[in-house]
C-alpha atoms as a printed R data frame, in Angstrom:
    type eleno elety resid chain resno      x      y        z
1   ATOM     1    CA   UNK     A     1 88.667 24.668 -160.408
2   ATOM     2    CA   UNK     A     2 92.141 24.927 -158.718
3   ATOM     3    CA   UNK     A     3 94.171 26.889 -161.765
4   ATOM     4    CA   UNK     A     4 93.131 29.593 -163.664
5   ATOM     5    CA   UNK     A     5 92.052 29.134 -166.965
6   ATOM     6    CA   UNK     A     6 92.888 32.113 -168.688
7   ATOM     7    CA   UNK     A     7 96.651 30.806 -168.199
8   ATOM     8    CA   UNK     A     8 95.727 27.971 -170.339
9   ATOM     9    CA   UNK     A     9 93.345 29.260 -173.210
10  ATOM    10    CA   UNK     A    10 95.579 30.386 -175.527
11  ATOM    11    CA   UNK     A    11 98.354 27.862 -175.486
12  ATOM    12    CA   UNK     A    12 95.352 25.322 -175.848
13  ATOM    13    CA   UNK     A    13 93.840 26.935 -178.730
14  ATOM    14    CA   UNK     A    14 97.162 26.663 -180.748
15  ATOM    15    CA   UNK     A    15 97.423 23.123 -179.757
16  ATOM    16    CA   UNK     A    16 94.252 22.440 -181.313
17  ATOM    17    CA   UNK     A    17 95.050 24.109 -184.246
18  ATOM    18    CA   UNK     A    18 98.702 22.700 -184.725
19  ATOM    19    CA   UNK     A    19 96.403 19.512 -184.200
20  ATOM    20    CA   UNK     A    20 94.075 20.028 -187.011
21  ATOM    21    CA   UNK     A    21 97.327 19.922 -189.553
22  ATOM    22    CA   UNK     A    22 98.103 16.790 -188.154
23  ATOM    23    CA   UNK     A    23 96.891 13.218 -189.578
24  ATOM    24    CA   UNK     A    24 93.858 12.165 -188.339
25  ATOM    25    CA   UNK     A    25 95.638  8.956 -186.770
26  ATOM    26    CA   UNK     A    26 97.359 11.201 -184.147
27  ATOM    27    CA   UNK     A    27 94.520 12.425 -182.953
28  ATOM    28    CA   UNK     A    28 93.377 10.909 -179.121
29  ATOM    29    CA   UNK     A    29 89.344 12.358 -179.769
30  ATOM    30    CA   UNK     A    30 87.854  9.052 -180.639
31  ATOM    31    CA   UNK     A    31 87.786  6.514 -177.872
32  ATOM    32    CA   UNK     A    32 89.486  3.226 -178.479
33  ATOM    33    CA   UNK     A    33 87.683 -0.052 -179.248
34  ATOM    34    CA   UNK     A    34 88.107 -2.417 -176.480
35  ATOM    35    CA   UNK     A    35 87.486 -6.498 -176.792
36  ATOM    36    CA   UNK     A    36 83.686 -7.093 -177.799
37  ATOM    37    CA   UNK     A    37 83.732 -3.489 -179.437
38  ATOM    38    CA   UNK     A    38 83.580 -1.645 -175.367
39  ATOM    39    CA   UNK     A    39 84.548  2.066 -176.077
40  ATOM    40    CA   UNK     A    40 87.686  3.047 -173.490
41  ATOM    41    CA   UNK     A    41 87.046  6.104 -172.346
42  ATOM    42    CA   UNK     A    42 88.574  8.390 -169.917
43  ATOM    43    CA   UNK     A    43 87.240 11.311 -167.800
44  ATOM    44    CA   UNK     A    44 89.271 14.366 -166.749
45  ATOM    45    CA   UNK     A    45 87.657 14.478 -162.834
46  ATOM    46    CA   UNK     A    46 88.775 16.639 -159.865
47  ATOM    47    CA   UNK     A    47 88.653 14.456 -156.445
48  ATOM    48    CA   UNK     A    48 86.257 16.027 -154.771
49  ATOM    49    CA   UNK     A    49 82.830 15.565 -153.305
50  ATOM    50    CA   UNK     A    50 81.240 17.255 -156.387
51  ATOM    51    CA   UNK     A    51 81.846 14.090 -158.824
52  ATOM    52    CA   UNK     A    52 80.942 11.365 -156.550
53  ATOM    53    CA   UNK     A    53 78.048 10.252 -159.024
54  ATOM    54    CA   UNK     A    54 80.404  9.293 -161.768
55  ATOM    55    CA   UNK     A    55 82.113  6.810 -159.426
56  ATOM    56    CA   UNK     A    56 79.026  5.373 -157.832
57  ATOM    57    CA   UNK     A    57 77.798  4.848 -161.542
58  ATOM    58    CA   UNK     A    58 81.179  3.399 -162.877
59  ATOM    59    CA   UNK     A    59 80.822  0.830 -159.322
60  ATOM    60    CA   UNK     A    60 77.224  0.087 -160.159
61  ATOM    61    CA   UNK     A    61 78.185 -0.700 -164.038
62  ATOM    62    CA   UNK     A    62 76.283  1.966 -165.572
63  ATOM    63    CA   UNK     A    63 78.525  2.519 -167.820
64  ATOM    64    CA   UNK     A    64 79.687 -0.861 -169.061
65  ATOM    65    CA   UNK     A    65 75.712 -1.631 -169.392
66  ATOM    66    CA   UNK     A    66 76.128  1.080 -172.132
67  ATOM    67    CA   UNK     A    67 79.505 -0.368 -173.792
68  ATOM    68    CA   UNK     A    68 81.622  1.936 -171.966
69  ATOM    69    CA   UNK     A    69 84.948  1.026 -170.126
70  ATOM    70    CA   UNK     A    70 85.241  3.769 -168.067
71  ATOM    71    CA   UNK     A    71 88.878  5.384 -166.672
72  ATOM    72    CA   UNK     A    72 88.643  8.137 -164.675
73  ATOM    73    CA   UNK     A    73 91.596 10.594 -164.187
74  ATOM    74    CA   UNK     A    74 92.349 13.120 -161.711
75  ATOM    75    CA   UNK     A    75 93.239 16.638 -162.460
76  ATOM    76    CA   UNK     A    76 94.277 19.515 -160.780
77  ATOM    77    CA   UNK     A    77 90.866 21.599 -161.983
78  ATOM    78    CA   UNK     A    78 88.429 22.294 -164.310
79  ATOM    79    CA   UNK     A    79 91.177 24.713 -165.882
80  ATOM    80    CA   UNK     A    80 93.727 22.088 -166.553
81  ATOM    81    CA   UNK     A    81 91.292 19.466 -167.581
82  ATOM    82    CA   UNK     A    82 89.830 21.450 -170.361
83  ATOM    83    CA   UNK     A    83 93.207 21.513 -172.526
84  ATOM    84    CA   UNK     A    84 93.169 17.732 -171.990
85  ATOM    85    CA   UNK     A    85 89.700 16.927 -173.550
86  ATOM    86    CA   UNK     A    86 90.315 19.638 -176.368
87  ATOM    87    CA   UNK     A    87 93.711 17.680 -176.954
88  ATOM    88    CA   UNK     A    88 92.132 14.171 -176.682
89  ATOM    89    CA   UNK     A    89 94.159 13.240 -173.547
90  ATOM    90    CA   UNK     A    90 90.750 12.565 -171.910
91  ATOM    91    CA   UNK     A    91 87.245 12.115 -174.140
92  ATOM    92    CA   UNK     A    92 85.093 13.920 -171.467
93  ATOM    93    CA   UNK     A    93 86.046 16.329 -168.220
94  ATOM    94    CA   UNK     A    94 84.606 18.316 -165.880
95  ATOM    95    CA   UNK     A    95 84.067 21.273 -164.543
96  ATOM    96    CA   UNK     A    96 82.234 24.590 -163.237
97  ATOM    97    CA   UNK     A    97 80.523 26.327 -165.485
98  ATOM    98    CA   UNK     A    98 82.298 29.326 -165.222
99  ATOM    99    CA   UNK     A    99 85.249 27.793 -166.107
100 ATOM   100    CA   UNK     A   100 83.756 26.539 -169.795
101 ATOM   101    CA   UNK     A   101 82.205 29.822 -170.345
102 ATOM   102    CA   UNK     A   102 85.370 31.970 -170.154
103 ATOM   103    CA   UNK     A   103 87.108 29.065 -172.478
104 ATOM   104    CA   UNK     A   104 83.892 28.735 -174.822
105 ATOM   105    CA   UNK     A   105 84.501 32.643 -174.751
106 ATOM   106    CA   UNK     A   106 87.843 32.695 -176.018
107 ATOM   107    CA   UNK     A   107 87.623 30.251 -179.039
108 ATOM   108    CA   UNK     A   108 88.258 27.080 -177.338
109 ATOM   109    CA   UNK     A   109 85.855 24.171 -179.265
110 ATOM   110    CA   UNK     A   110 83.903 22.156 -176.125
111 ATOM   111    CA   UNK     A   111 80.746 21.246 -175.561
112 ATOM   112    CA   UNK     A   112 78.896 20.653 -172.530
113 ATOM   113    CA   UNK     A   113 77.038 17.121 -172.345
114 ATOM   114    CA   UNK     A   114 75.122 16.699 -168.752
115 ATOM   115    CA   UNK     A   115 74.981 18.157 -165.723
116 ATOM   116    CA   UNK     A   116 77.312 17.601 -163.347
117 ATOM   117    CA   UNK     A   117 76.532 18.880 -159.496
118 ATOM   118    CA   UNK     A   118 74.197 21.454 -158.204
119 ATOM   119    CA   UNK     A   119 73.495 23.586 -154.963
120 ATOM   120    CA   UNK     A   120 71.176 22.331 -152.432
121 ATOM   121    CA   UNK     A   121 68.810 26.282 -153.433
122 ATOM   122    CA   UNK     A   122 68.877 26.099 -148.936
123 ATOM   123    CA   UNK     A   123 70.607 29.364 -147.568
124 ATOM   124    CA   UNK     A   124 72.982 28.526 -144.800
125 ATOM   125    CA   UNK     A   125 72.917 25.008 -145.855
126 ATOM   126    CA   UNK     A   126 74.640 24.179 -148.861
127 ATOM   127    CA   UNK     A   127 78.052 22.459 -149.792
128 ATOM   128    CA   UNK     A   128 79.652 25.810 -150.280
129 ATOM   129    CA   UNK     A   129 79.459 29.069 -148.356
130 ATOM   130    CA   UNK     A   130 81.324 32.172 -147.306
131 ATOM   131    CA   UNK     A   131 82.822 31.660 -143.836
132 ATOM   132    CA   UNK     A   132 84.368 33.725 -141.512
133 ATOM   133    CA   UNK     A   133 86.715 32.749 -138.199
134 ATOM   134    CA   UNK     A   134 84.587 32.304 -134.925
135 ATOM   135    CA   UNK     A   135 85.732 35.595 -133.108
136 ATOM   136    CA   UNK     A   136 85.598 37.951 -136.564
137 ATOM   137    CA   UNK     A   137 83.193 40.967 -136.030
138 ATOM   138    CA   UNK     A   138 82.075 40.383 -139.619
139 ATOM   139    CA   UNK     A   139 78.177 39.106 -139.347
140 ATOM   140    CA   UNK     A   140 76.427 39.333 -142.401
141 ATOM   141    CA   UNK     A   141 77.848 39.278 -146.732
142 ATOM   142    CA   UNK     A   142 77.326 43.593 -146.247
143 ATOM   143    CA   UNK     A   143 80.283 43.300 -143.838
144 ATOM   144    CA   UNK     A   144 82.834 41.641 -146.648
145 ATOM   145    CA   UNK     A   145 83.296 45.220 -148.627
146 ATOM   146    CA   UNK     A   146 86.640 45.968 -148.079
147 ATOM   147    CA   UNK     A   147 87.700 42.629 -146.512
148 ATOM   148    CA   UNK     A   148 90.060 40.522 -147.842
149 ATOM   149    CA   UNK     A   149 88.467 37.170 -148.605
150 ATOM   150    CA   UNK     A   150 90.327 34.135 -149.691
151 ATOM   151    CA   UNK     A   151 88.652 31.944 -153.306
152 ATOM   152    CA   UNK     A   152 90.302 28.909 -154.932
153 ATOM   153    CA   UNK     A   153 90.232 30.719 -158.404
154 ATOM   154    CA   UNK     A   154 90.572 33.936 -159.537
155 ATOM   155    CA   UNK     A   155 87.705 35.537 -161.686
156 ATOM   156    CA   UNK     A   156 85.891 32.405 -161.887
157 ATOM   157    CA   UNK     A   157 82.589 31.431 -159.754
158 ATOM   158    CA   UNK     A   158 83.769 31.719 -156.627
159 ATOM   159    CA   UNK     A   159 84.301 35.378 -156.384
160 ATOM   160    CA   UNK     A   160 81.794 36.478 -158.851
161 ATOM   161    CA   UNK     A   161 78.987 34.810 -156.354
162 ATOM   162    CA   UNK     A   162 80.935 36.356 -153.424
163 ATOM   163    CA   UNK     A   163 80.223 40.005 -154.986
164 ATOM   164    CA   UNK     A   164 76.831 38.928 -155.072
165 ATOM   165    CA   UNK     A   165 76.213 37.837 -151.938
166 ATOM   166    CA   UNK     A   166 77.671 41.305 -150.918
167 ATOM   167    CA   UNK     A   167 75.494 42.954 -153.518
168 ATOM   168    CA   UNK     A   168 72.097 41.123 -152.488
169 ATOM   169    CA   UNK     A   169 72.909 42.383 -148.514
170 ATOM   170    CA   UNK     A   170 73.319 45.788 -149.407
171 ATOM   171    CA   UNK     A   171 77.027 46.652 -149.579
172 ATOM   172    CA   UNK     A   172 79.575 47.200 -152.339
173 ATOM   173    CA   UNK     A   173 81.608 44.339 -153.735
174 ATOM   174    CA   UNK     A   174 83.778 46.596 -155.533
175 ATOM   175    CA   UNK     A   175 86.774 47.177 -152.972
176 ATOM   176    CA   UNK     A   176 86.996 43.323 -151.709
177 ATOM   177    CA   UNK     A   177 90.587 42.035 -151.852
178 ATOM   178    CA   UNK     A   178 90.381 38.647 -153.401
179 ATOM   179    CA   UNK     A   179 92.908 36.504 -153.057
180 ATOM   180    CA   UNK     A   180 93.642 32.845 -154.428
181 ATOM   181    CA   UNK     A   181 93.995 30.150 -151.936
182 ATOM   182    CA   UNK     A   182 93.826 26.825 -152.068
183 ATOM   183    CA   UNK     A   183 90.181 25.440 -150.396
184 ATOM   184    CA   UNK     A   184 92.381 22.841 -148.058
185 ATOM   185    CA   UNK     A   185 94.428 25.742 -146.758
186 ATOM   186    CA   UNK     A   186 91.369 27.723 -145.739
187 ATOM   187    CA   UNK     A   187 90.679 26.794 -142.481
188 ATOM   188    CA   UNK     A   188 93.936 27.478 -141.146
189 ATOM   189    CA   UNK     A   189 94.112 30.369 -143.022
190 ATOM   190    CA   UNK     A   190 90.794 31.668 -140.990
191 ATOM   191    CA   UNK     A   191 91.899 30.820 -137.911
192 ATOM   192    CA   UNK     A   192 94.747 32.359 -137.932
193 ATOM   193    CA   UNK     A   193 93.415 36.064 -139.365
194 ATOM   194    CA   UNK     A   194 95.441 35.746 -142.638
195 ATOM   195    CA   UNK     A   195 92.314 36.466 -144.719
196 ATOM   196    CA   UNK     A   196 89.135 37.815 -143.121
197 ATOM   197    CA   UNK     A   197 86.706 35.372 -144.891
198 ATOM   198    CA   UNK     A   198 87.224 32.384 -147.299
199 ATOM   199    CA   UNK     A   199 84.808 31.087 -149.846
200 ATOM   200    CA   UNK     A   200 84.816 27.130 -148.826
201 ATOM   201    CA   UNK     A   201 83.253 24.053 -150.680
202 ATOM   202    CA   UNK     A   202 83.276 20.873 -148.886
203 ATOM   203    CA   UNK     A   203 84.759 19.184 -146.978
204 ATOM   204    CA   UNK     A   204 87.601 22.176 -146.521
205 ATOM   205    CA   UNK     A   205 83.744 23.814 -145.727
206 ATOM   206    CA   UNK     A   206 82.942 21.081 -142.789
207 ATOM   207    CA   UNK     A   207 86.479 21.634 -141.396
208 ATOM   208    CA   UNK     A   208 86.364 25.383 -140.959
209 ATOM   209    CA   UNK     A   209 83.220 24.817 -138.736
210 ATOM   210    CA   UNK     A   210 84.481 21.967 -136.632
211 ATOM   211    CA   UNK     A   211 87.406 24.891 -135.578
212 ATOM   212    CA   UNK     A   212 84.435 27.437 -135.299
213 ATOM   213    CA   UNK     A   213 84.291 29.555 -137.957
214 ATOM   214    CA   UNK     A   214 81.035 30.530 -139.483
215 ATOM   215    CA   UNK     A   215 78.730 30.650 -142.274
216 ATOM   216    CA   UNK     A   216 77.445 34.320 -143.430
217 ATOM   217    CA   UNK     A   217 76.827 33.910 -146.825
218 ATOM   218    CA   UNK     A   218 75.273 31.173 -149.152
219 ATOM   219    CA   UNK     A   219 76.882 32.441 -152.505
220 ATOM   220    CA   UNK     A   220 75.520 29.741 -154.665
221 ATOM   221    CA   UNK     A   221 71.900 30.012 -153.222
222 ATOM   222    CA   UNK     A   222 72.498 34.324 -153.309
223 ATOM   223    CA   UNK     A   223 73.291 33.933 -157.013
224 ATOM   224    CA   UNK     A   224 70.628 31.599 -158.343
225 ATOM   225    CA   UNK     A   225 67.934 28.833 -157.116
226 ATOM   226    CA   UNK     A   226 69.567 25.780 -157.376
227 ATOM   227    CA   UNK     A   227 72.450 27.166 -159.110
228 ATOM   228    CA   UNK     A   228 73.868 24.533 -161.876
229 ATOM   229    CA   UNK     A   229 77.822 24.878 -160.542
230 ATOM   230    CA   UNK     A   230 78.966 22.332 -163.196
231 ATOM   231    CA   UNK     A   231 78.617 20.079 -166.220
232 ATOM   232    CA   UNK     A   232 80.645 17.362 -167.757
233 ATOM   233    CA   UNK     A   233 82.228 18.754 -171.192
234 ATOM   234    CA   UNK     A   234 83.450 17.202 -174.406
235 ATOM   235    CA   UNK     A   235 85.739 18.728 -177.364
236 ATOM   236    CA   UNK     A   236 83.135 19.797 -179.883
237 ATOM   237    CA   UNK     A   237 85.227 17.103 -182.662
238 ATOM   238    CA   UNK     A   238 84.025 14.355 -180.446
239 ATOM   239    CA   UNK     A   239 80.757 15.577 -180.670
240 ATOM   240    CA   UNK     A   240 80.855 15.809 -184.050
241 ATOM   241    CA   UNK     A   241 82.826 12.673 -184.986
242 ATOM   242    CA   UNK     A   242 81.032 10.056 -182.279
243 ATOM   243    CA   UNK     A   243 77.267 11.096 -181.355
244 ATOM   244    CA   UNK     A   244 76.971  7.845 -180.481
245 ATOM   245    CA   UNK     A   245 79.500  7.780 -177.611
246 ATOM   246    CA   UNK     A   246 78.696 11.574 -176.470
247 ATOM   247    CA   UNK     A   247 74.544 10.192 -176.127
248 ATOM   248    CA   UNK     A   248 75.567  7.220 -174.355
249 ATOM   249    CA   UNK     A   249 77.898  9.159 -171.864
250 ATOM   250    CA   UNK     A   250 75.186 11.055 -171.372
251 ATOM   251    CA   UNK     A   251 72.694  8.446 -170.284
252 ATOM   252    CA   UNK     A   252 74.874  6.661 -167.997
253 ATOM   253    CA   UNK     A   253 75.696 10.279 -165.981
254 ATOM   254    CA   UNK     A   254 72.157 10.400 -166.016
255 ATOM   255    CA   UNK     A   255 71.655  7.194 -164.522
256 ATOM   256    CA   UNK     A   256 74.174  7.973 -162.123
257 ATOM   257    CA   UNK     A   257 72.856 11.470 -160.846
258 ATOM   258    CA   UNK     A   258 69.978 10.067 -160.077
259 ATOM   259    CA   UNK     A   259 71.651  6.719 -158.250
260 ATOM   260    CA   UNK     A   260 73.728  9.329 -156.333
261 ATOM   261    CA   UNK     A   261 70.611 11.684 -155.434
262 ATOM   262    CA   UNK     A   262 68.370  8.882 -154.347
263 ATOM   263    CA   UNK     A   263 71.212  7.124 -151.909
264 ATOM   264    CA   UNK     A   264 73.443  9.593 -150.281
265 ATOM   265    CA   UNK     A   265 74.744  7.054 -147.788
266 ATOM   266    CA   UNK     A   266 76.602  5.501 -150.424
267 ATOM   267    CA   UNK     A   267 78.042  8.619 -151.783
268 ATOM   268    CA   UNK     A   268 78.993  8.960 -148.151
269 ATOM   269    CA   UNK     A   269 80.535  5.786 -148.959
270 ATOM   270    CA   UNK     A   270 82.202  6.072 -152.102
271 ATOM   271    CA   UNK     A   271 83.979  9.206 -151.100
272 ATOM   272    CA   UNK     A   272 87.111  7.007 -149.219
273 ATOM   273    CA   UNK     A   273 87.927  5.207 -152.570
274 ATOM   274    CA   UNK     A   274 88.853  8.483 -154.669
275 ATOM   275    CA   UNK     A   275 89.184 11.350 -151.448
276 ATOM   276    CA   UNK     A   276 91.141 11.615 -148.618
277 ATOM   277    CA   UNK     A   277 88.160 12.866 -147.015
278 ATOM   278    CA   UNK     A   278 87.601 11.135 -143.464
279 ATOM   279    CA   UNK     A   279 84.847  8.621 -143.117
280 ATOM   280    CA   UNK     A   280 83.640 10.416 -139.936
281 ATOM   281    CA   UNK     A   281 83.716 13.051 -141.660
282 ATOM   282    CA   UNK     A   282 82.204 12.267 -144.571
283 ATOM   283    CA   UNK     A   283 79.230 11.388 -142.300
284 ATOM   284    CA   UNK     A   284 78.542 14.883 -141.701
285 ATOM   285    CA   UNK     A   285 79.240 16.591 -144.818
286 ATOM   286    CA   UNK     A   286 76.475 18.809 -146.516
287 ATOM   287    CA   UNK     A   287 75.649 17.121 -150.027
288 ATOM   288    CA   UNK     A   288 75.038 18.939 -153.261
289 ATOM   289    CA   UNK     A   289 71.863 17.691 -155.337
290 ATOM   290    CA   UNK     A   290 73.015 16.238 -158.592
291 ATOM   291    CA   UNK     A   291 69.723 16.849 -161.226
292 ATOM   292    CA   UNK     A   292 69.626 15.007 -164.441
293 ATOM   293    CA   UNK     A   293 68.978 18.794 -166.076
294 ATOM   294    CA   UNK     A   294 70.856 21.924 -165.795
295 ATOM   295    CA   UNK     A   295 69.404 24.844 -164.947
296 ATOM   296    CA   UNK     A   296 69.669 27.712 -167.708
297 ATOM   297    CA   UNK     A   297 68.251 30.896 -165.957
298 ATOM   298    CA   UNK     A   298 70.915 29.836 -163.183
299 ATOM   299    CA   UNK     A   299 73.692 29.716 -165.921
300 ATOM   300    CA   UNK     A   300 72.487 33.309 -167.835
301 ATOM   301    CA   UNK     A   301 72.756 34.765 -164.425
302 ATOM   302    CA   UNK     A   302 76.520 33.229 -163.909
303 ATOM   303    CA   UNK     A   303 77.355 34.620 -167.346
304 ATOM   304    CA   UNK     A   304 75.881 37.939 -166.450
305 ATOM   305    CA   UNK     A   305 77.699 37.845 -163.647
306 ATOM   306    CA   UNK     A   306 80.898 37.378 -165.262
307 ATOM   307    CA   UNK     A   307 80.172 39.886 -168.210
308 ATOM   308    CA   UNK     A   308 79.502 42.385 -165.848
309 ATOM   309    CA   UNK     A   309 82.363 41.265 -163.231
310 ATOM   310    CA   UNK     A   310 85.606 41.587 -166.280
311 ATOM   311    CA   UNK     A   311 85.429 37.606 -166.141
312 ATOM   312    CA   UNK     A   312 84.555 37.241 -170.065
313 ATOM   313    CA   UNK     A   313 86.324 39.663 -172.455
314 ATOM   314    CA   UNK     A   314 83.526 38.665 -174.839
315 ATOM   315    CA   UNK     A   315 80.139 37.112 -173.834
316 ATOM   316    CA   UNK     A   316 80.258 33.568 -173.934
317 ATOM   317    CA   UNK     A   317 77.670 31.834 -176.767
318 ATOM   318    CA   UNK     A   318 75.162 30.242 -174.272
319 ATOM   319    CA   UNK     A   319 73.455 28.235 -176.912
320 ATOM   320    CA   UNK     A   320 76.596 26.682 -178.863
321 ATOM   321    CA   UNK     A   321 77.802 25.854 -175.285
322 ATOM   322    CA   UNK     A   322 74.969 24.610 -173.334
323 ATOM   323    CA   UNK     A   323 73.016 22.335 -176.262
């Protein structure tokens, strides 16, 4: 989520092409056969609150119940981890679902598996919001037109659901002066009036409020009811090549959504082994909801979104993508 894709597509695509004339021996698709026939199997993960289920499941053995000796690697964002499952550097990733639409859009060969996190569908109280400093005259998403408000990404989902928020209050997204920044350097960046508002995800989202600043705008819950944010992904030669391995990564995410939705005090918990994120804090952070199934009206309305925003040059193939 931290690095624009678009910077990435095409250099990936020829990859995977110079790939394909390669010998099948080079290529790092197919997981490797550990003792007693375990798959190894890395994940492309960004280490954040969002992906907290994956670890709780790889602790609880989910995924070595299923044969699966699980590695998980951070990256910098959904943008850079996408060239590494297309490549084989990692067998699944993930990422927002913006993110795999644009490169779906331009050619690159994924496929997205299971669902990966979710928004809590509860306005003013959901892991991500638009936030403004504690003395800004700004009061409601109307006020933003004009503004200059600070996203992680550009054209990706944090300002498309921005100009919606703006759009559902009333007022006209079309002047706002995005501007990437990255979520930890938000809060500062509030309080000290370098950006009127900031689109924040937790915890960067629990920190802004502990200096003051507030919460206008649910952009997640604006866009969608319970907006699916993002999936775990795998190169479409994967899926094609081991149906076995992509059905049993499945199940064990599956599992561990449903772990991580039923016992948030240990996702609480889990969050000091892979985060940096306080344990005090981490006591007060707003969890997402992590459903076993994705929600597709939520996902048409982020592709419309992006269609109708310049985010796709050609409208991403829903149905290919989303199986």
């Amino acid at each position: 989520m931290h690095h624009r894709l678009s910077r990435l597509v095409i250099a990936t695509a020829t990859a995977v092409a110079l790939a394909g004339c390669g010998s099948s021996a080079s290529s790092g698709d197919n997981a490797e056969a550990g003792d007693g026939g375990t798959a190894q199997v890395k994940v492309g993960v960004i280490p954040i609150l969002d992906v907290a289920p994956i670890y709780l499941g790889d602790k609880k053995g989910f995924f070595k119940d299923r044969g699966i000796d699980l590695t998980l690697e951070s990256g910098q964002g959904g943008a850079a981890i996408v060239p590494g499952v297309v490549s084989g550097q990692f067998q699944f990733g993930f990422s927002n679902v913006t993110s795999l639409m644009v490169a779906h859009s331009k050619g690159v060969p994924i496929q997205s598996v299971v669902n990966g996190v979710a928004s809590t569908g509860k306005d003013g109280a959901d892991f991500g919001g638009v936030a403004v400093a504690k003395d800004s005259k700004l009061k409601s998403a109307e006020d933003l037109a004009g503004k200059k408000v600070a996203v992680n990404t550009l054209k990706n989902i944090g300002d498309t659901t921005v100009r919606e928020s703006v759009r559902k209050a009333g007022g006209d997204p079309g002047d706002i002066e995005f501007t990437e920044l990255a979520f930890d350097q938000m809060p500062a960046a509030l309080s000290e009036g370098r950006v009127d508002a900031a689109w924040l995800v937790e915890p960067a989202l629990s920190i802004a409020k502990a200096q003051g600043a507030r919460v206008i705008a649910s952009n997640f819950v604006d866009t969608a009811p319970d907006l699916t944010v993002a999936t775990y992904f795998t190169s479409a030669k994967l899926t094609k090549e081991n149906p076995e391995l992509v059905e049993k990564f499945g199940e064990a995410m599956n599992e561990s959504l449903r772990y991580a939705d039923e016992h948030p005090d240990e996702v609480r918990d889990i969050l000091a082994t892979y985060t940096k994120i306080d344990a005090k804090l981490a006591k007060s952070l707003t969890l997402p909801r992590w459903p076993t199934e994705t929600n597709r009206a939520s996902i048409e309305k982020l592709a419309e979104l992006g269609k109708n925003d310049g985010v796709f040059t050609k409208a991403p193939d829903l149905d290919a993508l989303f199986r």
